[in-house]
Short mmCIF file of C-alpha atoms in Angstrom, two decimals:
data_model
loop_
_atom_site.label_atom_id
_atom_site.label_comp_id
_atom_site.label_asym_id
_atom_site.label_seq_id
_atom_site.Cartn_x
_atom_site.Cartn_y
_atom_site.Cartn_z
CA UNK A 20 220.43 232.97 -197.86
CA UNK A 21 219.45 236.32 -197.22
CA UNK A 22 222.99 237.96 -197.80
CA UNK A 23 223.54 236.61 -200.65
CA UNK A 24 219.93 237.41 -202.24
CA UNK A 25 221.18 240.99 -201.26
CA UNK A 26 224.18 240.71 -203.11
CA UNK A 27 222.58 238.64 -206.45
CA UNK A 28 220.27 241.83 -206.77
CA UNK A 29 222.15 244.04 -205.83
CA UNK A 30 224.66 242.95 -208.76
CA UNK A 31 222.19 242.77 -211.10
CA UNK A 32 221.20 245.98 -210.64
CA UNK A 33 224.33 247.20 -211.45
CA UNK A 34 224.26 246.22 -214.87
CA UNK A 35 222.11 245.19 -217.77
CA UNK A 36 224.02 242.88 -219.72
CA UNK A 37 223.78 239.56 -217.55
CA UNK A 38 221.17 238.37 -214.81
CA UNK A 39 222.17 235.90 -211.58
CA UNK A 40 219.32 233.51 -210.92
CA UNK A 41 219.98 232.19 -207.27
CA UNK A 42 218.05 228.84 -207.09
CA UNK A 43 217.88 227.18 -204.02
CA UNK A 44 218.53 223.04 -203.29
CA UNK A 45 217.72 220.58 -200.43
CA UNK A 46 221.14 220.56 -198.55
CA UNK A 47 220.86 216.20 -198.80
CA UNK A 48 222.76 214.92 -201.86
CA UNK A 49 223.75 218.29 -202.82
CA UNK A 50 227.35 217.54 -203.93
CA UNK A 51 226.28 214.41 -205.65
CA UNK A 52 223.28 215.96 -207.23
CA UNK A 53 225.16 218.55 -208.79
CA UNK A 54 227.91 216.11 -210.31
CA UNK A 55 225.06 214.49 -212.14
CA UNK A 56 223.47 217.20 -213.38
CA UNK A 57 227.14 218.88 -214.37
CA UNK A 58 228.33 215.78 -216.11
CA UNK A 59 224.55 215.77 -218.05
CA UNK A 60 225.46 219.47 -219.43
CA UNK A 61 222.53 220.70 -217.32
CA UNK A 62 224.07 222.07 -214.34
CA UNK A 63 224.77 225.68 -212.66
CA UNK A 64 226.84 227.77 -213.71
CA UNK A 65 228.57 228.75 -210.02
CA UNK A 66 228.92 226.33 -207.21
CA UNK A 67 230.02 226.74 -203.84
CA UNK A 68 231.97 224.19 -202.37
CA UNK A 69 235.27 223.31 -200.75
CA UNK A 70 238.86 222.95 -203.36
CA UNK A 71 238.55 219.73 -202.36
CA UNK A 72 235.55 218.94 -204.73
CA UNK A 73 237.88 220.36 -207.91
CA UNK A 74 239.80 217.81 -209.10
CA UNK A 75 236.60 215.22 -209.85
CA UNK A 76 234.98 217.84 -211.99
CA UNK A 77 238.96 218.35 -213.80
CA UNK A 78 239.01 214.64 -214.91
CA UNK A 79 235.73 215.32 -216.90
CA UNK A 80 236.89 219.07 -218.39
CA UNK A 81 233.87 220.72 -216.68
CA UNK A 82 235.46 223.76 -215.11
CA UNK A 83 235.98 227.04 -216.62
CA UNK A 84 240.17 228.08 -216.00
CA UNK A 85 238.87 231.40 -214.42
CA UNK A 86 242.45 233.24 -214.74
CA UNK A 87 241.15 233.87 -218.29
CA UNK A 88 238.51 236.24 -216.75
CA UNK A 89 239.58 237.57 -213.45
CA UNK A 90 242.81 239.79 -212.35
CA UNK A 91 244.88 236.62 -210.77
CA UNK A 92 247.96 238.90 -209.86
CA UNK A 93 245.08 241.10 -207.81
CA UNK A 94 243.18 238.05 -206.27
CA UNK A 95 246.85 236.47 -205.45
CA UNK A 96 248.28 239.57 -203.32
CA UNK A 97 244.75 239.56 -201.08
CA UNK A 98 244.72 236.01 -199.82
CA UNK A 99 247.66 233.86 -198.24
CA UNK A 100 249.98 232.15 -200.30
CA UNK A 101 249.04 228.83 -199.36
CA UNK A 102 244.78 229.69 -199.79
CA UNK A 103 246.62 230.64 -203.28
CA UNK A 104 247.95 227.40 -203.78
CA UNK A 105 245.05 225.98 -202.61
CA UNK A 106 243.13 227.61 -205.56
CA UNK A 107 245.41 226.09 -208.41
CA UNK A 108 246.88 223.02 -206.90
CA UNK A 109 245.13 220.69 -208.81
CA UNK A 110 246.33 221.70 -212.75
CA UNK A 111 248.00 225.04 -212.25
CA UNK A 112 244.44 226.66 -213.64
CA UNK A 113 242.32 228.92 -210.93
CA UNK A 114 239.20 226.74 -210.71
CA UNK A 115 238.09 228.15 -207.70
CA UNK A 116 238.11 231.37 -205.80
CA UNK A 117 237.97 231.58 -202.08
CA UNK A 118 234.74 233.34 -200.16
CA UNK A 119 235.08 232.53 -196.77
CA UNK A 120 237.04 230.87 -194.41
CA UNK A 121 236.95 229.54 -190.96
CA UNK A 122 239.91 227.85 -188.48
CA UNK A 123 240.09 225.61 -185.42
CA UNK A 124 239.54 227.02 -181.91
CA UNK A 125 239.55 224.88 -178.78
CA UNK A 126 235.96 225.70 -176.66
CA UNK A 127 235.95 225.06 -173.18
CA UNK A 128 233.50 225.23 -170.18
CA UNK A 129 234.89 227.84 -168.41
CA UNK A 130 232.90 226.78 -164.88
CA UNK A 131 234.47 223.66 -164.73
CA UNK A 132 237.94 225.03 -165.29
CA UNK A 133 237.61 227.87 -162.89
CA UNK A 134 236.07 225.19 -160.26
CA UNK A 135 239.03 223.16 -161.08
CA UNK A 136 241.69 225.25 -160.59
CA UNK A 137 242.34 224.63 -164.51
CA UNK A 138 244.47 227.11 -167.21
CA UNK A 139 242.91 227.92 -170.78
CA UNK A 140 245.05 225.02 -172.60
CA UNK A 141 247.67 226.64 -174.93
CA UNK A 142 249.78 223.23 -175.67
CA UNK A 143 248.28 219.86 -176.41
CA UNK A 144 250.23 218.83 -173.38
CA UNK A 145 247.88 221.49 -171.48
CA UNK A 146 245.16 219.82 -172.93
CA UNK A 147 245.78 216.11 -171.91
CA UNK A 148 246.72 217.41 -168.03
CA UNK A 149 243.44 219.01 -168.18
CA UNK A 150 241.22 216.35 -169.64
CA UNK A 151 242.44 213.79 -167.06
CA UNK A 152 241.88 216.45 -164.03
CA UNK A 153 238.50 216.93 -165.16
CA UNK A 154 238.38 213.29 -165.63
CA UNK A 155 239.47 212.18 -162.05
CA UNK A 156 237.14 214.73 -160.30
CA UNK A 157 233.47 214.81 -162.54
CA UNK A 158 233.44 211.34 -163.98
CA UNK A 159 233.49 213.04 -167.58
CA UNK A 160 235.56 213.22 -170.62
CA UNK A 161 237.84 216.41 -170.26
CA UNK A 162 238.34 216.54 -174.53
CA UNK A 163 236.84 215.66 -177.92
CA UNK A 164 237.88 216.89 -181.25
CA UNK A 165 234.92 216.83 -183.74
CA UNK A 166 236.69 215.82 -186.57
CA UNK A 167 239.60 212.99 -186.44
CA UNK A 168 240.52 214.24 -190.26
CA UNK A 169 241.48 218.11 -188.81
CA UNK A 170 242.99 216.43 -185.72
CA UNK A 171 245.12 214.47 -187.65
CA UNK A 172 246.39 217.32 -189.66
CA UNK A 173 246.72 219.40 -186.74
CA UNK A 174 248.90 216.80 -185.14
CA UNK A 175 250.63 215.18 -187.68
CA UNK A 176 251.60 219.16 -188.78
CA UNK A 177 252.57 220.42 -185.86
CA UNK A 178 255.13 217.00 -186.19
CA UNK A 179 256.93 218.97 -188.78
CA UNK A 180 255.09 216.29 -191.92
CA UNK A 181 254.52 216.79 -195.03
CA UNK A 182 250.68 216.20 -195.62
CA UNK A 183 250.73 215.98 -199.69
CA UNK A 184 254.40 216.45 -201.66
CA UNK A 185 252.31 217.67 -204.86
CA UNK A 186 255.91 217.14 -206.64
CA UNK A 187 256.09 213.71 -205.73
CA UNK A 188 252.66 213.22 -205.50
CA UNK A 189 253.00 211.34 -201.94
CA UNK A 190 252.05 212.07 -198.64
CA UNK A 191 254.58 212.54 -195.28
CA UNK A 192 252.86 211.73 -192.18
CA UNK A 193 254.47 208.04 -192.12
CA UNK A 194 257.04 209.20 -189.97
CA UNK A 195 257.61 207.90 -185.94
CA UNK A 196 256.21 211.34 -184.80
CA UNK A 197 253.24 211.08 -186.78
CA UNK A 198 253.00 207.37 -184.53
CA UNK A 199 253.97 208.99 -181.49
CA UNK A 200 250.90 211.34 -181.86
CA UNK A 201 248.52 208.66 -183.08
CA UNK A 202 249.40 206.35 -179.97
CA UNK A 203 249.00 209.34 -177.21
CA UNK A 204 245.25 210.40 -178.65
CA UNK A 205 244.45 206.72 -178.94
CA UNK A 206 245.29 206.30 -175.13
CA UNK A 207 243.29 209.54 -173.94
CA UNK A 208 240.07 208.02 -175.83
CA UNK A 209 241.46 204.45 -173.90
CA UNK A 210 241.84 206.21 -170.86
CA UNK A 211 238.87 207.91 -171.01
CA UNK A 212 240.04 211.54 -170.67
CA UNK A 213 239.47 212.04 -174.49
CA UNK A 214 236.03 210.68 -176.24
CA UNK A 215 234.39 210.27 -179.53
CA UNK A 216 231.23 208.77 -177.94
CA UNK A 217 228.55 211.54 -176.91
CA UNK A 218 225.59 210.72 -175.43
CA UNK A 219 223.33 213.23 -176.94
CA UNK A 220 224.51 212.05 -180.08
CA UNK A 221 226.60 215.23 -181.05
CA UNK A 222 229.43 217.06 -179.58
CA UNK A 223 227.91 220.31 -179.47
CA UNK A 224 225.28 218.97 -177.27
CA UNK A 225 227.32 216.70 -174.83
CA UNK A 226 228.84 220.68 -174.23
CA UNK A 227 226.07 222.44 -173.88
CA UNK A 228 224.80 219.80 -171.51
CA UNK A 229 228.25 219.81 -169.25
CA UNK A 230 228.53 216.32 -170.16
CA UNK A 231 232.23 217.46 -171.75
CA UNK A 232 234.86 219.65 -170.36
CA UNK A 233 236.20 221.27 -174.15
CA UNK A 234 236.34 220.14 -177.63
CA UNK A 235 237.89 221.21 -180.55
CA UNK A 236 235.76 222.31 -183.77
CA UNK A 237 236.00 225.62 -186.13
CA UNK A 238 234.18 228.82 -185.13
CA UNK A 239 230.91 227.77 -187.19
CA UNK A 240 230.13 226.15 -184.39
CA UNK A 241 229.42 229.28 -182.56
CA UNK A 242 225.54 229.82 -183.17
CA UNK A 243 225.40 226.60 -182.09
CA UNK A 244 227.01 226.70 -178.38
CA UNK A 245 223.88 227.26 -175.71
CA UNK A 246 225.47 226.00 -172.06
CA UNK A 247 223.09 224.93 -169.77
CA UNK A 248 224.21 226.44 -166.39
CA UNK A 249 227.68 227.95 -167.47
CA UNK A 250 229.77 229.98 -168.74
CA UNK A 251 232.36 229.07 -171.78
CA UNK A 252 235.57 230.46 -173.08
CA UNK A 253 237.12 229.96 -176.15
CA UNK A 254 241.01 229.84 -177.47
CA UNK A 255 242.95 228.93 -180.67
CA UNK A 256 243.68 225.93 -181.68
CA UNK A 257 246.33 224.17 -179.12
CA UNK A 258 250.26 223.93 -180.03
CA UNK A 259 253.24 221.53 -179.82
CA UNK A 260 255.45 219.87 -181.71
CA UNK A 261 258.30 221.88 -183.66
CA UNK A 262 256.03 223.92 -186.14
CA UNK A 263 252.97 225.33 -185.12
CA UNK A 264 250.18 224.62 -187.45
CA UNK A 265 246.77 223.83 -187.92
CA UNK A 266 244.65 224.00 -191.34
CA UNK A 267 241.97 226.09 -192.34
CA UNK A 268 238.78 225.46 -193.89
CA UNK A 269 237.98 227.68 -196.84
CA UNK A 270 234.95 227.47 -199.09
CA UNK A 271 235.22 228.47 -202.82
CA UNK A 272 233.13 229.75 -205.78
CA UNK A 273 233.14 227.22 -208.76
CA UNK A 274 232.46 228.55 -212.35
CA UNK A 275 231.17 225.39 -214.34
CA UNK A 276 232.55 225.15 -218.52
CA UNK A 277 230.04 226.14 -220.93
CA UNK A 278 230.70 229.46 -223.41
CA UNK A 279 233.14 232.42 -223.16
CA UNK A 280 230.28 234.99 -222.91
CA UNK A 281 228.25 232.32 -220.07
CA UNK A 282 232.20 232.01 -218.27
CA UNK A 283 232.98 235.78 -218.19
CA UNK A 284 229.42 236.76 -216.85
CA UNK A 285 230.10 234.11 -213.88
CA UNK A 286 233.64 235.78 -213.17
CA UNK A 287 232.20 238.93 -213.52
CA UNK A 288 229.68 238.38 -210.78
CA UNK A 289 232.42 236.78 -208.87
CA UNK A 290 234.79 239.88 -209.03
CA UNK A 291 231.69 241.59 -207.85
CA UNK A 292 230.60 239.06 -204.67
CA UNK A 293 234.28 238.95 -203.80
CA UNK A 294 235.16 242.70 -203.68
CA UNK A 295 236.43 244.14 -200.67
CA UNK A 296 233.07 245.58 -199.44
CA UNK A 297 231.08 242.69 -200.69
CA UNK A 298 233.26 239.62 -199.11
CA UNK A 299 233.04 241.04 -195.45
CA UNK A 300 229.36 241.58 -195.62
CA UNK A 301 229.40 237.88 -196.93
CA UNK A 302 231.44 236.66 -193.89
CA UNK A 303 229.83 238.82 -191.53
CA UNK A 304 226.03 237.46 -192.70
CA UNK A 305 226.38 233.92 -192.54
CA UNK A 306 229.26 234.27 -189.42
CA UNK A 307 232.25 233.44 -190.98
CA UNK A 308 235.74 234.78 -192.08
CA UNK A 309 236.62 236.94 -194.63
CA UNK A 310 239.89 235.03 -196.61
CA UNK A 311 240.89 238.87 -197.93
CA UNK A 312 243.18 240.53 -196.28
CA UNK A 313 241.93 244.50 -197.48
CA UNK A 314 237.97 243.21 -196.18
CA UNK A 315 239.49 241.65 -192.68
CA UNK A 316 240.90 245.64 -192.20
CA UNK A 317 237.64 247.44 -192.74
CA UNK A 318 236.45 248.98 -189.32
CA UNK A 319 232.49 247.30 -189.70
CA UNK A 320 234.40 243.84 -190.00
CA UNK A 321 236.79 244.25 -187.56
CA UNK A 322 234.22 245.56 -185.18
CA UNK A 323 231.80 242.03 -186.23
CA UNK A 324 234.98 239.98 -185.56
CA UNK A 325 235.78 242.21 -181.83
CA UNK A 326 232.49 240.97 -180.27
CA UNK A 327 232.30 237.26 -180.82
CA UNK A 328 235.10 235.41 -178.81
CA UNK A 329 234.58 232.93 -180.89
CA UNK A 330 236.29 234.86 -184.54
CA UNK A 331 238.31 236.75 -182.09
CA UNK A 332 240.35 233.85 -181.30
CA UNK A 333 239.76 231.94 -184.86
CA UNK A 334 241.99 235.03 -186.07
CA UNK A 335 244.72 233.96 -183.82
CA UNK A 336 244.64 230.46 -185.06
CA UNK A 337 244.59 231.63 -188.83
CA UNK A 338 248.13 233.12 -187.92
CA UNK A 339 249.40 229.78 -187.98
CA UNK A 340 246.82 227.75 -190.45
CA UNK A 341 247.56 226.61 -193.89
CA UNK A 342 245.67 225.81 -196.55
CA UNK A 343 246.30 221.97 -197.87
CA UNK A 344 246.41 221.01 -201.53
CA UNK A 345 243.57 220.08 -203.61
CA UNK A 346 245.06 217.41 -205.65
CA UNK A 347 243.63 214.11 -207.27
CA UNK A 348 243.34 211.92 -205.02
CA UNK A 349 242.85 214.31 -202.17
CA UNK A 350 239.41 213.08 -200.84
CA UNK A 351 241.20 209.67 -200.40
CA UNK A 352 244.14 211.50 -198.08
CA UNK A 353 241.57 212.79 -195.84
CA UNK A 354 239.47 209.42 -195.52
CA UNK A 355 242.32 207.71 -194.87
CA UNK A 356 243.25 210.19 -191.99
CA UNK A 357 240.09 209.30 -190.58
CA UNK A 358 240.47 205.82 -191.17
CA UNK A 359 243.63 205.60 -189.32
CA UNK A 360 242.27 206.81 -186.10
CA UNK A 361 239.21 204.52 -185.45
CA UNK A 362 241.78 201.61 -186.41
CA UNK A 363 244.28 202.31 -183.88
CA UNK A 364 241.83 203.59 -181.52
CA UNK A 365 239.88 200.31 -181.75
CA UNK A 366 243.06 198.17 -181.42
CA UNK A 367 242.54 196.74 -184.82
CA UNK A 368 245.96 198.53 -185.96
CA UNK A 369 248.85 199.31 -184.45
CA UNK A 370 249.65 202.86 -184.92
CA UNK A 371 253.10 201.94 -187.47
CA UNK A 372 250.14 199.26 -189.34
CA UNK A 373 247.52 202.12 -189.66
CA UNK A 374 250.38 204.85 -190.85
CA UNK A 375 251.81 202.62 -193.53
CA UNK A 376 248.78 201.25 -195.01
CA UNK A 377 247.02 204.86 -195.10
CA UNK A 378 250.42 206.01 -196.84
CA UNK A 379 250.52 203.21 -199.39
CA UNK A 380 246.45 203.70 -200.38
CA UNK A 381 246.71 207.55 -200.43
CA UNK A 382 250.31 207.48 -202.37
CA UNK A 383 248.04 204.99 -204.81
CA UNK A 384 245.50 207.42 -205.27
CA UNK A 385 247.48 210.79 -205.72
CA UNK A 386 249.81 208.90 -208.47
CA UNK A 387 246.00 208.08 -209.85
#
């Protein structure tokens, strides 16, 4: 909150024709609350959220096409081409601009490995040998992923599918790879090697605690890693398959519909908060990733990013992370995802049942 009160005043400082009023929310219901109040004609003008949110707030014609406002060509040559596609996936309009990003990194108690005898995992192979060493010899779950959606895309990528064909409007991950990778995660968690049960609750804590050996989450989780009694290490996100992959998780400025003059004083601030200055002292106060490619180059960023292990290796993992669509029926794709995994995991599905029901319901809800 405190960087970006810097930057609201300091914008409107720089000007007199337009004035940013940051007002603060309870985090609970925050999506939903602002739906309602959008969809009343009573809502903000700028919202941060993931792309993901986009396409609800399409259906009802309350975003602002912000390529009417801002240099596009500019904005397209400093971010990736698939955080670009990201951006105007859902109609073709920019609807959203990107203002921080984040990846996948593996952490990993570093005492228990080195007691062990146990390599930094590179591969996902790496990681199973591992989990069921650390398994055999402590009694504890050797891996975790906090998220069975980004696992799935990690996986089910790195299979060489096709997570949304926004041509065809269908998804790609029924394929026997995709079932080869569900089955082998469902039989660590089996096993025991891999878990999704933590006893403190959270997976952050079971770590902290030594309770388990590594776990896969973005690099937000940083401020919240505090190991009781040892020391932890951190790489990118594991590899394997025939394409290496994994996604990334980018946040995005919304500018709501109202008038031109309203519209063009949002972009305007929004040129402003995502200038090359302005969006690494963004990332660098609330400990995140700049998505531009001129503010990941200037030396007070790099420098932020060179003493956290933690961004250090999220860069390495952004070398290889893509940005998936935000489409209609996108929100259903990821559910699904998650769906899939407690079903085969809890032997309710097999892992061909779970693949071609999730691709029949998400297919259903990207054709809308």
């Amino acid at each position: 909150e405190y960087i970006l009160k810097v930057l609201v005043d300091e914008y409107n400082a720089s000007q007199d024709a337009v004035e940013v009023l940051l007002v603060s929310q309870p985090s609970e219901g925050f999506s939903d609350k602002v739906y309602t109040s959008v969809s009343n004609g009573i809502g903000p003008d700028i919202y941060f959220n993931f792309a993901t949110s986009v396409p609800q707030y399409i259906e009802g014609e309350f975003l602002a096409d912000m390529g009417k406002y801002m240099d596009t060509e500019a904005l397209q040559q400093r971010i990736t081409e698939s955080m670009w596609q990201e951006c105007t996936s859902a109609d073709g309009k920019l609807h959203i601009v990107p203002i921080q990003t984040s990846a996948s990194v593996l952490f990993y108690n570093k005492t228990i490995y080195s007691q062990l005898g146990l390599d930094a995992p590179v591969t996902w192979a790496d990681v199973e040998k591992n989990a069921k060493t650390i398994k055999e010899q402590l009694g504890i779950a050797g891996f975790a992923a906090d998220s069975y959606i980004d696992l799935a895309q990690i996986l089910f990528g790195q299979a060489g599918a096709t997570y949304i064909d926004t041509d065809s409007k269908t998804v790609g991950f029924n394929t026997a790879e995709c079932a080869a990778q569900l089955k082998w995660y469902a039989n660590g968690i089996n096993e025991g090697y891999f878990t999704s049960n933590f006893e403190s609750g959270s997976i952050d804590q079971d770590f902290n605690t030594g309770l388990l050996g590594s776990f896969l989450g973005t690099c937000t989780y940083e401020p919240y890693i505090f190991p009781d009694g040892f020391e932890y290490g951190v790489v990118p996100s594991p590899l394997g398959g025939v394409q290496d992959w994994t996604p990334v998780f980018s946040r995005g400025a919304i500018v709501f519909a109202s008038d031109e003059a309203t519209e063009a004083a949002a972009c305007d601030f929004l040129t402003f908060f995502t200038n090359e200055q302005n969006s690494a002292r963004w990332a660098m106060g609330i400990g995140s990733l700049s998505p531009y490619s001129d503010s990941a180059q200037l030396s007070d960023y790099t420098a932020y990013v060179s003493k956290s292990i933690v961004l250090t290796e999220a860069v390495k993992s952004m070398e290889y992370a893509y940005s998936t669509p935000a489409v209609v029926g996108a929100p259903v794709v990821r559910n699904e995802l998650k769906q899939m995994f407690l079903q085969v995991i809890g032997g309710l599905k097999t892992a061909e049942e779970a693949l071609a029901e999730a691709e029949a319901n998400c297919n259903a809800a990207l054709q809308n």
